[in-house]
Amino acid sequence: MSNANPSVNNNELPPAAKRQRLSDVASKDESTLNEISTTMDSSEGEVGGSSGGGVSDLRERLHNILVCVVCREVPQPHDFFQCSHGHIMCEDCKTAVLAVAIFNKTRACCPSCRSLIRNYDQEQNLVVRQTLWELPISCPSCNDQFSDRKDLSRHLEFVCEGRVVCCKYHCLGCSWKGPYKDSVSHDSDCRFPQKQGKEILDILLHVEDRELEAQKPVLQLHRVLSASRVEFFTLRMKWIHRSEGLHPRTLESETIRAFEEYWVLRLRLKRAGEKITVSGQLLLSTTPRVSLMVDHLIQMPQSVCSAKQHHDIRPRIYRHIFDSTGKCANRQELPLAGPQALYRLFAMTRIQLRLWMFLHY
């Protein structure tokens, strides 16, 4: 039997207390904020026994919850992950943690709670992602705040006084770059418009040399596309153990067949102090009947890599003549775009590379 008083109308009951939304808090004036601060502090003290600093303290606590536990920066809404206990890491920091663990032959752990981190089970938190989309974003040059990231892009490209621009005489060789607000004063003081004709001619000849240098990759591409035969493979790399007589940090592909011969691609990880480099080497497993002039190119396969990884390996073509006495191409450093490219490569669940081979008779 119910103990409720039948004379009480449920419609007359007071509504349940609700926390203020961030958007509501941000739109209040200062006096209202103080009232909300007092109310929230008293209610939090009753429930949790804690005393806070009001709205500003609430914002600070929310900020501390949403920042990456490694770099302490607020991540992009589409660019973060969480450990099994919910601690937030931006993608760059996550890949760095995974890669460094591989370099050091240790387990990758969350820096906050030490829970195990694996690349294949990293997920996003929907609530955190939606909250990050609601947060205002600041311009890195002038600290103006924007609620829409598209507005920030337009601001950075056309409006911001702190955006970096080149001198308008850069075609003559002026290398000045600086904030847009300083460009007018620099242009008036730039010495390049006052140069004599002979000096300008020398500058233009130097510019022409640089353009010819920039065309070399196109000429290389034309050369390899004129090859007699072209093969490409997506290679799955695996670690080779020390007991096999190789360098202890060596990755090797499965054996592939191209141009009626068998080949293997090897990568060697080398660490000198804080610097880590990766070198690649193409090896011929069989003895060829004739000499083979082969160009090869290593890329990231788009089918298995993230959007950030598409250009992590800079295009570079290597040539070697393989014969019975020269079955190993020269070991060359892999042209990675930077440290993050190195981390993303070794943080892959399965390290895979695209190998192009071009045979010239």
mmCIF file of C-alpha atoms in Angstrom, residues 5 26-27 73 99 140 143 153 180 202 219 221 269 295 310 336 340 350 359:
data_model
loop_
_atom_site.group_PDB
_atom_site.id
_atom_site.type_symbol
_atom_site.label_atom_id
_atom_site.label_comp_id
_atom_site.label_asym_id
_atom_site.label_seq_id
_atom_site.Cartn_x
_atom_site.Cartn_y
_atom_site.Cartn_z
ATOM 1 C CA ASN A 5 -0.469 11.560 -0.064
ATOM 2 C CA ALA A 26 28.785 31.868 -20.752
ATOM 3 C CA SER A 27 25.849 34.091 -21.725
ATOM 4 C CA GLU A 73 46.796 20.865 -24.522
ATOM 5 C CA ALA A 99 56.239 4.136 -30.784
ATOM 6 C CA PRO A 140 47.194 31.253 -32.139
ATOM 7 C CA ASN A 143 44.127 35.138 -29.160
ATOM 8 C CA SER A 153 40.164 29.485 -40.801
ATOM 9 C CA TYR A 180 50.952 41.048 -41.488
ATOM 10 C CA ASP A 202 71.642 37.598 -60.989
ATOM 11 C CA LEU A 219 62.178 14.313 -64.431
ATOM 12 C CA LEU A 221 59.135 10.355 -62.478
ATOM 13 C CA LEU A 269 66.070 1.159 -36.681
ATOM 14 C CA ASP A 295 64.811 1.855 -59.430
ATOM 15 C CA HIS A 310 49.898 9.833 -46.699
ATOM 16 C CA LEU A 336 60.522 10.702 -43.212
ATOM 17 C CA GLN A 340 55.786 12.451 -35.755
ATOM 18 C CA ARG A 350 50.790 -3.795 -38.578
ATOM 19 C CA LEU A 359 63.240 -2.333 -64.337
#
